[in-house]
Amino acid sequence: MMQTAASNSASLPVAQQAASVRTPGPIRHYGRYLYLAINIAILVFLLAPIAIVVVFALNPTPFIQFPPVGVSLRWFEKFFASRDFMHALGFSLEVAVLTTLSATLLGASAALALARGNLPGTRLIVATMLSPLMLPAILTGLALFQTYVLLDVGRPTWGLVAGHTLVTLPYVVRTTLAVLHNFDMRLEEAAQNLGASPVRTFFEVTLPLIKPGVLAGAIFAFIVSFDQFPVSLFLVSPGNETLPVTLFNYLKFDLDGTIGAASVVSIVLAFVVVIGLDRTVGLRSYVKL
């Protein structure tokens, strides 16, 4: 009897301890639901404007109406039938491609120099190259416009590309520096010890390893350049206007679903660029989704 009572008294704290361990289970369960709810709310908040734009583009009425009265492609037909919109779309694509090439080349080269060159004042140089992200783009566009006026060069296409390159260069520099931060220098040393020249080492070892950061920066550069409005507003010339500037001028006189159709085309184009790079280069091999 005494041994049984002693064993019961000894097992009581263990039971209490087990109960105390099991009690946080429901709390952890509710915390998981709360975490999922917060993430879903953030996604809804981010995607709601896109959904509204799509509804506006497909709505047959020339204004936003909820619930929609039907589905129509009339605004897409008007957009693709417009000579001004098509010229602006083609010009925006041309500028975005040229900007992506220049920003990627300059940004990747600058990131390599900053990471490998042991340059004095590296932090100051990095802060200077990233400064366009902190400055309002409209001030950057105004400053470039005044510079071109002082130089008496007008508003050429290369000036617009240079302005877009200035505001997109920080994206390439930052993403490439992030990859170079964890770069293993022993891989390059091993290639050189095996007889590879510096050029071959760069193209066969260094470039494939930093390619994720360079491609991510290139994607950002293309999307930012294609949708860039403040800088383009000051640097475009009459007859050679980008799509955002053309949409801005269109809004001065009319507001219908054509604006929504143009916005949907821009969104789809951004997805096409990302998917195209994924199919050709294979972004999923570098990023675990």
PDB file of C-alpha atoms in Angstrom:
ATOM      1  CA  MET A   1       0.000   0.000   0.000  1.00  0.00           C
ATOM      2  CA  MET A   2       2.731   2.438   0.979  1.00  0.00           C
ATOM      3  CA  GLN A   3       4.704   1.597  -2.151  1.00  0.00           C
ATOM      4  CA  THR A   4       1.616   2.123  -4.321  1.00  0.00           C
ATOM      5  CA  ALA A   5       0.934   5.512  -2.738  1.00  0.00           C
ATOM      6  CA  ALA A   6       4.557   6.467  -3.158  1.00  0.00           C
ATOM      7  CA  SER A   7       4.506   5.462  -6.797  1.00  0.00           C
ATOM      8  CA  ASN A   8       1.293   7.440  -7.365  1.00  0.00           C
ATOM      9  CA  SER A   9       2.764  10.498  -5.698  1.00  0.00           C
ATOM     10  CA  ALA A  10       5.924  10.151  -7.788  1.00  0.00           C
ATOM     11  CA  SER A  11       4.004   9.780 -11.013  1.00  0.00           C
ATOM     12  CA  LEU A  12       1.814  12.811 -10.332  1.00  0.00           C
ATOM     13  CA  PRO A  13       4.411  15.455 -11.236  1.00  0.00           C
ATOM     14  CA  VAL A  14       5.205  13.532 -14.403  1.00  0.00           C
ATOM     15  CA  ALA A  15       1.546  13.630 -15.444  1.00  0.00           C
ATOM     16  CA  GLN A  16       1.343  17.299 -14.663  1.00  0.00           C
ATOM     17  CA  GLN A  17       4.510  17.897 -16.670  1.00  0.00           C
ATOM     18  CA  ALA A  18       3.106  15.958 -19.629  1.00  0.00           C
ATOM     19  CA  ALA A  19      -0.121  17.966 -19.434  1.00  0.00           C
ATOM     20  CA  SER A  20       1.876  21.187 -19.365  1.00  0.00           C
ATOM     21  CA  VAL A  21       3.772  20.044 -22.459  1.00  0.00           C
ATOM     22  CA  ARG A  22       0.554  19.223 -24.303  1.00  0.00           C
ATOM     23  CA  THR A  23      -1.226  22.480 -23.519  1.00  0.00           C
ATOM     24  CA  PRO A  24       0.780  24.658 -25.989  1.00  0.00           C
ATOM     25  CA  GLY A  25      -0.509  22.431 -28.820  1.00  0.00           C
ATOM     26  CA  PRO A  26      -3.782  24.354 -29.373  1.00  0.00           C
ATOM     27  CA  ILE A  27      -1.942  27.660 -29.017  1.00  0.00           C
ATOM     28  CA  ARG A  28       0.547  26.631 -31.694  1.00  0.00           C
ATOM     29  CA  HIS A  29      -2.371  25.401 -33.832  1.00  0.00           C
ATOM     30  CA  TYR A  30      -4.159  28.760 -33.609  1.00  0.00           C
ATOM     31  CA  GLY A  31      -0.905  30.589 -34.245  1.00  0.00           C
ATOM     32  CA  ARG A  32      -0.490  28.714 -37.504  1.00  0.00           C
ATOM     33  CA  TYR A  33      -3.995  29.715 -38.587  1.00  0.00           C
ATOM     34  CA  LEU A  34      -3.279  33.319 -37.654  1.00  0.00           C
ATOM     35  CA  TYR A  35      -0.050  33.249 -39.654  1.00  0.00           C
ATOM     36  CA  LEU A  36      -1.868  31.877 -42.713  1.00  0.00           C
ATOM     37  CA  ALA A  37      -4.648  34.441 -42.332  1.00  0.00           C
ATOM     38  CA  ILE A  38      -2.164  37.318 -42.220  1.00  0.00           C
ATOM     39  CA  ASN A  39      -0.358  36.060 -45.326  1.00  0.00           C
ATOM     40  CA  ILE A  40      -3.630  35.603 -47.211  1.00  0.00           C
ATOM     41  CA  ALA A  41      -4.682  39.125 -46.235  1.00  0.00           C
ATOM     42  CA  ILE A  42      -1.374  40.508 -47.541  1.00  0.00           C
ATOM     43  CA  LEU A  43      -1.769  38.630 -50.834  1.00  0.00           C
ATOM     44  CA  VAL A  44      -5.333  39.895 -51.234  1.00  0.00           C
ATOM     45  CA  PHE A  45      -4.163  43.437 -50.524  1.00  0.00           C
ATOM     46  CA  LEU A  46      -1.412  43.150 -53.157  1.00  0.00           C
ATOM     47  CA  LEU A  47      -3.516  41.423 -55.810  1.00  0.00           C
ATOM     48  CA  ALA A  48      -6.742  43.397 -55.365  1.00  0.00           C
ATOM     49  CA  PRO A  49      -5.588  46.314 -57.591  1.00  0.00           C
ATOM     50  CA  ILE A  50      -4.674  43.857 -60.353  1.00  0.00           C
ATOM     51  CA  ALA A  51      -8.103  42.233 -60.090  1.00  0.00           C
ATOM     52  CA  ILE A  52      -9.782  45.633 -60.322  1.00  0.00           C
ATOM     53  CA  VAL A  53      -7.738  46.529 -63.406  1.00  0.00           C
ATOM     54  CA  VAL A  54      -8.660  43.224 -65.082  1.00  0.00           C
ATOM     55  CA  VAL A  55     -12.349  43.760 -64.312  1.00  0.00           C
ATOM     56  CA  PHE A  56     -12.102  47.301 -65.684  1.00  0.00           C
ATOM     57  CA  ALA A  57     -10.479  46.032 -68.883  1.00  0.00           C
ATOM     58  CA  LEU A  58     -13.102  43.313 -69.438  1.00  0.00           C
ATOM     59  CA  ASN A  59     -16.116  45.394 -68.459  1.00  0.00           C
ATOM     60  CA  PRO A  60     -18.169  46.491 -71.509  1.00  0.00           C
ATOM     61  CA  THR A  61     -19.100  49.793 -69.857  1.00  0.00           C
ATOM     62  CA  PRO A  62     -16.627  52.707 -70.057  1.00  0.00           C
ATOM     63  CA  PHE A  63     -16.399  52.904 -66.252  1.00  0.00           C
ATOM     64  CA  ILE A  64     -15.754  50.555 -63.345  1.00  0.00           C
ATOM     65  CA  GLN A  65     -18.945  48.801 -62.312  1.00  0.00           C
ATOM     66  CA  PHE A  66     -19.450  46.186 -59.618  1.00  0.00           C
ATOM     67  CA  PRO A  67     -20.756  43.651 -60.181  1.00  0.00           C
ATOM     68  CA  PRO A  68     -19.688  43.641 -63.854  1.00  0.00           C
ATOM     69  CA  VAL A  69     -22.539  43.599 -66.331  1.00  0.00           C
ATOM     70  CA  GLY A  70     -20.664  41.281 -68.696  1.00  0.00           C
ATOM     71  CA  VAL A  71     -17.374  40.428 -70.347  1.00  0.00           C
ATOM     72  CA  SER A  72     -16.117  42.194 -73.445  1.00  0.00           C
ATOM     73  CA  LEU A  73     -12.842  42.524 -75.335  1.00  0.00           C
ATOM     74  CA  ARG A  74     -13.773  45.845 -76.929  1.00  0.00           C
ATOM     75  CA  TRP A  75     -11.147  47.770 -74.986  1.00  0.00           C
ATOM     76  CA  PHE A  76      -8.392  45.377 -76.000  1.00  0.00           C
ATOM     77  CA  GLU A  77      -9.505  45.754 -79.619  1.00  0.00           C
ATOM     78  CA  LYS A  78      -9.395  49.522 -79.248  1.00  0.00           C
ATOM     79  CA  PHE A  79      -5.949  49.358 -77.662  1.00  0.00           C
ATOM     80  CA  PHE A  80      -4.408  47.157 -80.363  1.00  0.00           C
ATOM     81  CA  ALA A  81      -6.150  49.106 -83.116  1.00  0.00           C
ATOM     82  CA  SER A  82      -4.747  52.417 -81.893  1.00  0.00           C
ATOM     83  CA  ARG A  83      -1.723  53.543 -83.858  1.00  0.00           C
ATOM     84  CA  ASP A  84      -0.477  55.737 -81.003  1.00  0.00           C
ATOM     85  CA  PHE A  85      -0.671  52.951 -78.444  1.00  0.00           C
ATOM     86  CA  MET A  86       1.053  50.445 -80.701  1.00  0.00           C
ATOM     87  CA  HIS A  87       3.873  52.860 -81.478  1.00  0.00           C
ATOM     88  CA  ALA A  88       4.258  53.643 -77.771  1.00  0.00           C
ATOM     89  CA  LEU A  89       4.261  49.919 -76.907  1.00  0.00           C
ATOM     90  CA  GLY A  90       6.968  49.163 -79.464  1.00  0.00           C
ATOM     91  CA  PHE A  91       9.053  52.140 -78.383  1.00  0.00           C
ATOM     92  CA  SER A  92       8.748  51.150 -74.714  1.00  0.00           C
ATOM     93  CA  LEU A  93       9.908  47.634 -75.539  1.00  0.00           C
ATOM     94  CA  GLU A  94      12.873  49.011 -77.501  1.00  0.00           C
ATOM     95  CA  VAL A  95      13.917  51.308 -74.672  1.00  0.00           C
ATOM     96  CA  ALA A  96      13.415  48.586 -72.058  1.00  0.00           C
ATOM     97  CA  VAL A  97      15.570  46.095 -73.970  1.00  0.00           C
ATOM     98  CA  LEU A  98      18.371  48.617 -74.500  1.00  0.00           C
ATOM     99  CA  THR A  99      18.152  49.675 -70.863  1.00  0.00           C
ATOM    100  CA  THR A 100      18.281  46.070 -69.670  1.00  0.00           C
ATOM    101  CA  LEU A 101      21.391  45.359 -71.733  1.00  0.00           C
ATOM    102  CA  SER A 102      23.233  48.486 -70.610  1.00  0.00           C
ATOM    103  CA  ALA A 103      22.192  48.243 -66.951  1.00  0.00           C
ATOM    104  CA  THR A 104      23.073  44.554 -66.776  1.00  0.00           C
ATOM    105  CA  LEU A 105      26.491  45.042 -68.343  1.00  0.00           C
ATOM    106  CA  LEU A 106      27.394  48.094 -66.284  1.00  0.00           C
ATOM    107  CA  GLY A 107      25.824  46.843 -63.055  1.00  0.00           C
ATOM    108  CA  ALA A 108      27.425  43.393 -63.136  1.00  0.00           C
ATOM    109  CA  SER A 109      30.815  44.881 -64.009  1.00  0.00           C
ATOM    110  CA  ALA A 110      30.548  47.439 -61.222  1.00  0.00           C
ATOM    111  CA  ALA A 111      29.515  44.770 -58.708  1.00  0.00           C
ATOM    112  CA  LEU A 112      32.513  42.610 -59.629  1.00  0.00           C
ATOM    113  CA  ALA A 113      34.844  45.588 -59.291  1.00  0.00           C
ATOM    114  CA  LEU A 114      33.393  46.514 -55.910  1.00  0.00           C
ATOM    115  CA  ALA A 115      33.526  42.949 -54.588  1.00  0.00           C
ATOM    116  CA  ARG A 116      36.959  42.022 -55.937  1.00  0.00           C
ATOM    117  CA  GLY A 117      38.853  45.259 -56.524  1.00  0.00           C
ATOM    118  CA  ASN A 118      39.583  46.259 -52.915  1.00  0.00           C
ATOM    119  CA  LEU A 119      38.780  49.826 -53.916  1.00  0.00           C
ATOM    120  CA  PRO A 120      39.159  52.612 -51.353  1.00  0.00           C
ATOM    121  CA  GLY A 121      35.818  53.965 -50.173  1.00  0.00           C
ATOM    122  CA  THR A 122      33.845  50.938 -51.343  1.00  0.00           C
ATOM    123  CA  ARG A 123      30.919  51.693 -49.043  1.00  0.00           C
ATOM    124  CA  LEU A 124      30.709  55.246 -50.315  1.00  0.00           C
ATOM    125  CA  ILE A 125      30.774  54.045 -53.920  1.00  0.00           C
ATOM    126  CA  VAL A 126      28.030  51.485 -53.245  1.00  0.00           C
ATOM    127  CA  ALA A 127      25.892  54.114 -51.504  1.00  0.00           C
ATOM    128  CA  THR A 128      26.372  56.467 -54.444  1.00  0.00           C
ATOM    129  CA  MET A 129      25.382  53.809 -56.979  1.00  0.00           C
ATOM    130  CA  LEU A 130      22.293  52.917 -54.954  1.00  0.00           C
ATOM    131  CA  SER A 131      21.294  56.551 -54.411  1.00  0.00           C
ATOM    132  CA  PRO A 132      18.779  56.630 -57.326  1.00  0.00           C
ATOM    133  CA  LEU A 133      16.616  54.296 -55.248  1.00  0.00           C
ATOM    134  CA  MET A 134      16.407  56.901 -52.490  1.00  0.00           C
ATOM    135  CA  LEU A 135      15.790  59.926 -54.701  1.00  0.00           C
ATOM    136  CA  PRO A 136      12.345  60.668 -56.145  1.00  0.00           C
ATOM    137  CA  ALA A 137      12.379  59.612 -59.785  1.00  0.00           C
ATOM    138  CA  ILE A 138      10.702  62.835 -60.839  1.00  0.00           C
ATOM    139  CA  LEU A 139      13.673  64.820 -59.478  1.00  0.00           C
ATOM    140  CA  THR A 140      16.038  62.519 -61.358  1.00  0.00           C
ATOM    141  CA  GLY A 141      14.104  63.115 -64.568  1.00  0.00           C
ATOM    142  CA  LEU A 142      14.096  66.889 -64.040  1.00  0.00           C
ATOM    143  CA  ALA A 143      17.841  66.913 -63.325  1.00  0.00           C
ATOM    144  CA  LEU A 144      18.576  64.891 -66.463  1.00  0.00           C
ATOM    145  CA  PHE A 145      16.336  67.157 -68.535  1.00  0.00           C
ATOM    146  CA  GLN A 146      18.173  70.261 -67.327  1.00  0.00           C
ATOM    147  CA  THR A 147      21.512  68.568 -68.010  1.00  0.00           C
ATOM    148  CA  TYR A 148      20.492  67.767 -71.588  1.00  0.00           C
ATOM    149  CA  VAL A 149      19.297  71.344 -72.068  1.00  0.00           C
ATOM    150  CA  LEU A 150      22.627  72.716 -70.856  1.00  0.00           C
ATOM    151  CA  LEU A 151      24.483  70.330 -73.161  1.00  0.00           C
ATOM    152  CA  ASP A 152      22.145  71.252 -76.025  1.00  0.00           C
ATOM    153  CA  VAL A 153      21.615  67.644 -77.070  1.00  0.00           C
ATOM    154  CA  GLY A 154      17.843  67.736 -77.164  1.00  0.00           C
ATOM    155  CA  ARG A 155      15.904  64.655 -76.093  1.00  0.00           C
ATOM    156  CA  PRO A 156      17.358  61.762 -78.095  1.00  0.00           C
ATOM    157  CA  THR A 157      16.558  58.101 -77.603  1.00  0.00           C
ATOM    158  CA  TRP A 158      19.986  57.412 -76.150  1.00  0.00           C
ATOM    159  CA  GLY A 159      19.295  60.097 -73.542  1.00  0.00           C
ATOM    160  CA  LEU A 160      16.112  58.312 -72.506  1.00  0.00           C
ATOM    161  CA  VAL A 161      17.974  54.993 -72.333  1.00  0.00           C
ATOM    162  CA  ALA A 162      20.683  56.654 -70.245  1.00  0.00           C
ATOM    163  CA  GLY A 163      18.058  57.996 -67.837  1.00  0.00           C
ATOM    164  CA  HIS A 164      16.402  54.597 -67.500  1.00  0.00           C
ATOM    165  CA  THR A 165      19.800  52.968 -67.017  1.00  0.00           C
ATOM    166  CA  LEU A 166      20.529  55.374 -64.176  1.00  0.00           C
ATOM    167  CA  VAL A 167      17.402  54.371 -62.238  1.00  0.00           C
ATOM    168  CA  THR A 168      17.669  50.640 -62.986  1.00  0.00           C
ATOM    169  CA  LEU A 169      21.400  50.216 -62.386  1.00  0.00           C
ATOM    170  CA  PRO A 170      21.018  49.885 -58.577  1.00  0.00           C
ATOM    171  CA  TYR A 171      18.862  46.776 -58.980  1.00  0.00           C
ATOM    172  CA  VAL A 172      21.543  44.936 -60.939  1.00  0.00           C
ATOM    173  CA  VAL A 173      24.329  46.097 -58.630  1.00  0.00           C
ATOM    174  CA  ARG A 174      22.475  45.055 -55.505  1.00  0.00           C
ATOM    175  CA  THR A 175      21.397  41.606 -56.682  1.00  0.00           C
ATOM    176  CA  THR A 176      24.849  40.813 -58.095  1.00  0.00           C
ATOM    177  CA  LEU A 177      26.591  41.952 -54.917  1.00  0.00           C
ATOM    178  CA  ALA A 178      24.273  39.706 -52.903  1.00  0.00           C
ATOM    179  CA  VAL A 179      25.434  36.676 -54.911  1.00  0.00           C
ATOM    180  CA  LEU A 180      29.100  37.691 -54.771  1.00  0.00           C
ATOM    181  CA  HIS A 181      28.893  38.044 -50.999  1.00  0.00           C
ATOM    182  CA  ASN A 182      28.734  34.243 -50.626  1.00  0.00           C
ATOM    183  CA  PHE A 183      30.969  33.446 -53.588  1.00  0.00           C
ATOM    184  CA  ASP A 184      33.626  30.783 -52.982  1.00  0.00           C
ATOM    185  CA  MET A 185      36.906  32.122 -54.346  1.00  0.00           C
ATOM    186  CA  ARG A 186      38.466  28.663 -54.161  1.00  0.00           C
ATOM    187  CA  LEU A 187      36.506  27.620 -57.259  1.00  0.00           C
ATOM    188  CA  GLU A 188      38.259  30.257 -59.363  1.00  0.00           C
ATOM    189  CA  GLU A 189      41.617  29.340 -57.861  1.00  0.00           C
ATOM    190  CA  ALA A 190      41.016  25.688 -58.682  1.00  0.00           C
ATOM    191  CA  ALA A 191      40.181  26.527 -62.299  1.00  0.00           C
ATOM    192  CA  GLN A 192      43.309  28.646 -62.662  1.00  0.00           C
ATOM    193  CA  ASN A 193      45.453  25.946 -61.065  1.00  0.00           C
ATOM    194  CA  LEU A 194      44.142  23.533 -63.686  1.00  0.00           C
ATOM    195  CA  GLY A 195      45.407  25.840 -66.439  1.00  0.00           C
ATOM    196  CA  ALA A 196      42.346  27.936 -67.268  1.00  0.00           C
ATOM    197  CA  SER A 197      43.027  31.503 -68.380  1.00  0.00           C
ATOM    198  CA  PRO A 198      41.372  34.398 -66.509  1.00  0.00           C
ATOM    199  CA  VAL A 199      38.922  34.936 -69.371  1.00  0.00           C
ATOM    200  CA  ARG A 200      37.938  31.273 -69.498  1.00  0.00           C
ATOM    201  CA  THR A 201      37.672  31.161 -65.713  1.00  0.00           C
ATOM    202  CA  PHE A 202      35.287  34.100 -65.794  1.00  0.00           C
ATOM    203  CA  PHE A 203      32.989  32.701 -68.489  1.00  0.00           C
ATOM    204  CA  GLU A 204      33.009  29.079 -67.296  1.00  0.00           C
ATOM    205  CA  VAL A 205      33.196  29.478 -63.515  1.00  0.00           C
ATOM    206  CA  THR A 206      32.447  32.997 -62.295  1.00  0.00           C
ATOM    207  CA  LEU A 207      29.639  33.981 -64.648  1.00  0.00           C
ATOM    208  CA  PRO A 208      27.579  30.772 -64.226  1.00  0.00           C
ATOM    209  CA  LEU A 209      27.775  31.129 -60.438  1.00  0.00           C
ATOM    210  CA  ILE A 210      26.715  34.790 -60.340  1.00  0.00           C
ATOM    211  CA  LYS A 211      24.109  34.333 -63.086  1.00  0.00           C
ATOM    212  CA  PRO A 212      21.143  34.196 -60.656  1.00  0.00           C
ATOM    213  CA  GLY A 213      21.900  37.664 -59.318  1.00  0.00           C
ATOM    214  CA  VAL A 214      22.593  39.088 -62.765  1.00  0.00           C
ATOM    215  CA  LEU A 215      19.364  37.656 -64.203  1.00  0.00           C
ATOM    216  CA  ALA A 216      17.312  38.872 -61.247  1.00  0.00           C
ATOM    217  CA  GLY A 217      18.723  42.362 -61.728  1.00  0.00           C
ATOM    218  CA  ALA A 218      18.023  42.184 -65.471  1.00  0.00           C
ATOM    219  CA  ILE A 219      14.387  41.260 -64.821  1.00  0.00           C
ATOM    220  CA  PHE A 220      13.990  44.170 -62.427  1.00  0.00           C
ATOM    221  CA  ALA A 221      15.673  46.499 -64.910  1.00  0.00           C
ATOM    222  CA  PHE A 222      13.333  45.508 -67.747  1.00  0.00           C
ATOM    223  CA  ILE A 223      10.149  45.836 -65.694  1.00  0.00           C
ATOM    224  CA  VAL A 224      11.183  49.137 -64.086  1.00  0.00           C
ATOM    225  CA  SER A 225      12.239  50.589 -67.438  1.00  0.00           C
ATOM    226  CA  PHE A 226       9.083  49.481 -69.232  1.00  0.00           C
ATOM    227  CA  ASP A 227       6.833  51.030 -66.564  1.00  0.00           C
ATOM    228  CA  GLN A 228       9.028  54.072 -65.873  1.00  0.00           C
ATOM    229  CA  PHE A 229       6.953  57.241 -65.960  1.00  0.00           C
ATOM    230  CA  PRO A 230       8.617  60.149 -64.052  1.00  0.00           C
ATOM    231  CA  VAL A 231      11.937  59.977 -65.907  1.00  0.00           C
ATOM    232  CA  SER A 232      10.255  59.342 -69.268  1.00  0.00           C
ATOM    233  CA  LEU A 233       7.929  62.299 -68.798  1.00  0.00           C
ATOM    234  CA  PHE A 234      10.878  64.715 -68.991  1.00  0.00           C
ATOM    235  CA  LEU A 235      13.024  62.905 -71.544  1.00  0.00           C
ATOM    236  CA  VAL A 236      10.642  61.697 -74.271  1.00  0.00           C
ATOM    237  CA  SER A 237      10.284  63.707 -77.461  1.00  0.00           C
ATOM    238  CA  PRO A 238       7.032  64.350 -79.335  1.00  0.00           C
ATOM    239  CA  GLY A 239       6.240  61.395 -81.537  1.00  0.00           C
ATOM    240  CA  ASN A 240       8.480  59.063 -79.531  1.00  0.00           C
ATOM    241  CA  GLU A 241       6.581  58.600 -76.288  1.00  0.00           C
ATOM    242  CA  THR A 242       6.673  55.541 -74.083  1.00  0.00           C
ATOM    243  CA  LEU A 243       3.508  53.687 -73.130  1.00  0.00           C
ATOM    244  CA  PRO A 244       3.176  55.203 -69.604  1.00  0.00           C
ATOM    245  CA  VAL A 245       3.467  58.729 -71.027  1.00  0.00           C
ATOM    246  CA  THR A 246       0.933  57.928 -73.760  1.00  0.00           C
ATOM    247  CA  LEU A 247      -1.478  56.604 -71.145  1.00  0.00           C
ATOM    248  CA  PHE A 248      -0.978  59.749 -69.080  1.00  0.00           C
ATOM    249  CA  ASN A 249      -1.798  61.948 -72.057  1.00  0.00           C
ATOM    250  CA  TYR A 250      -4.812  59.754 -72.869  1.00  0.00           C
ATOM    251  CA  LEU A 251      -6.164  60.228 -69.350  1.00  0.00           C
ATOM    252  CA  LYS A 252      -6.277  63.978 -69.884  1.00  0.00           C
ATOM    253  CA  PHE A 253      -9.071  63.645 -72.422  1.00  0.00           C
ATOM    254  CA  ASP A 254     -10.738  60.290 -71.822  1.00  0.00           C
ATOM    255  CA  LEU A 255     -11.129  57.586 -69.195  1.00  0.00           C
ATOM    256  CA  ASP A 256     -12.394  54.239 -70.377  1.00  0.00           C
ATOM    257  CA  GLY A 257     -11.425  50.585 -70.370  1.00  0.00           C
ATOM    258  CA  THR A 258      -8.561  51.179 -72.774  1.00  0.00           C
ATOM    259  CA  ILE A 259      -6.455  52.211 -69.783  1.00  0.00           C
ATOM    260  CA  GLY A 260      -7.267  48.923 -68.100  1.00  0.00           C
ATOM    261  CA  ALA A 261      -6.474  46.976 -71.275  1.00  0.00           C
ATOM    262  CA  ALA A 262      -3.079  48.671 -71.553  1.00  0.00           C
ATOM    263  CA  SER A 263      -2.383  47.907 -67.894  1.00  0.00           C
ATOM    264  CA  VAL A 264      -3.290  44.245 -68.378  1.00  0.00           C
ATOM    265  CA  VAL A 265      -0.939  44.074 -71.369  1.00  0.00           C
ATOM    266  CA  SER A 266       1.879  45.485 -69.227  1.00  0.00           C
ATOM    267  CA  ILE A 267       1.209  42.958 -66.459  1.00  0.00           C
ATOM    268  CA  VAL A 268       1.081  40.050 -68.899  1.00  0.00           C
ATOM    269  CA  LEU A 269       4.288  41.245 -70.538  1.00  0.00           C
ATOM    270  CA  ALA A 270       6.094  41.206 -67.186  1.00  0.00           C
ATOM    271  CA  PHE A 271       4.929  37.624 -66.605  1.00  0.00           C
ATOM    272  CA  VAL A 272       6.013  36.644 -70.117  1.00  0.00           C
ATOM    273  CA  VAL A 273       9.523  38.014 -69.486  1.00  0.00           C
ATOM    274  CA  VAL A 274       9.892  36.023 -66.260  1.00  0.00           C
ATOM    275  CA  ILE A 275       8.455  32.827 -67.752  1.00  0.00           C
ATOM    276  CA  GLY A 276      10.588  33.231 -70.889  1.00  0.00           C
ATOM    277  CA  LEU A 277      13.752  33.479 -68.814  1.00  0.00           C
ATOM    278  CA  ASP A 278      12.651  30.493 -66.795  1.00  0.00           C
ATOM    279  CA  ARG A 279      12.159  28.431 -69.955  1.00  0.00           C
ATOM    280  CA  THR A 280      15.372  29.498 -71.655  1.00  0.00           C
ATOM    281  CA  VAL A 281      17.768  29.882 -68.731  1.00  0.00           C
ATOM    282  CA  GLY A 282      16.058  27.887 -65.994  1.00  0.00           C
ATOM    283  CA  LEU A 283      15.493  30.167 -63.027  1.00  0.00           C
ATOM    284  CA  ARG A 284      14.024  27.330 -60.973  1.00  0.00           C
ATOM    285  CA  SER A 285      17.397  25.635 -60.921  1.00  0.00           C
ATOM    286  CA  TYR A 286      18.657  28.536 -58.810  1.00  0.00           C
ATOM    287  CA  VAL A 287      15.586  29.296 -56.728  1.00  0.00           C
ATOM    288  CA  LYS A 288      13.661  26.796 -54.632  1.00  0.00           C
ATOM    289  CA  LEU A 289       9.990  27.656 -54.996  1.00  0.00           C
TER     290      LEU A 289
END
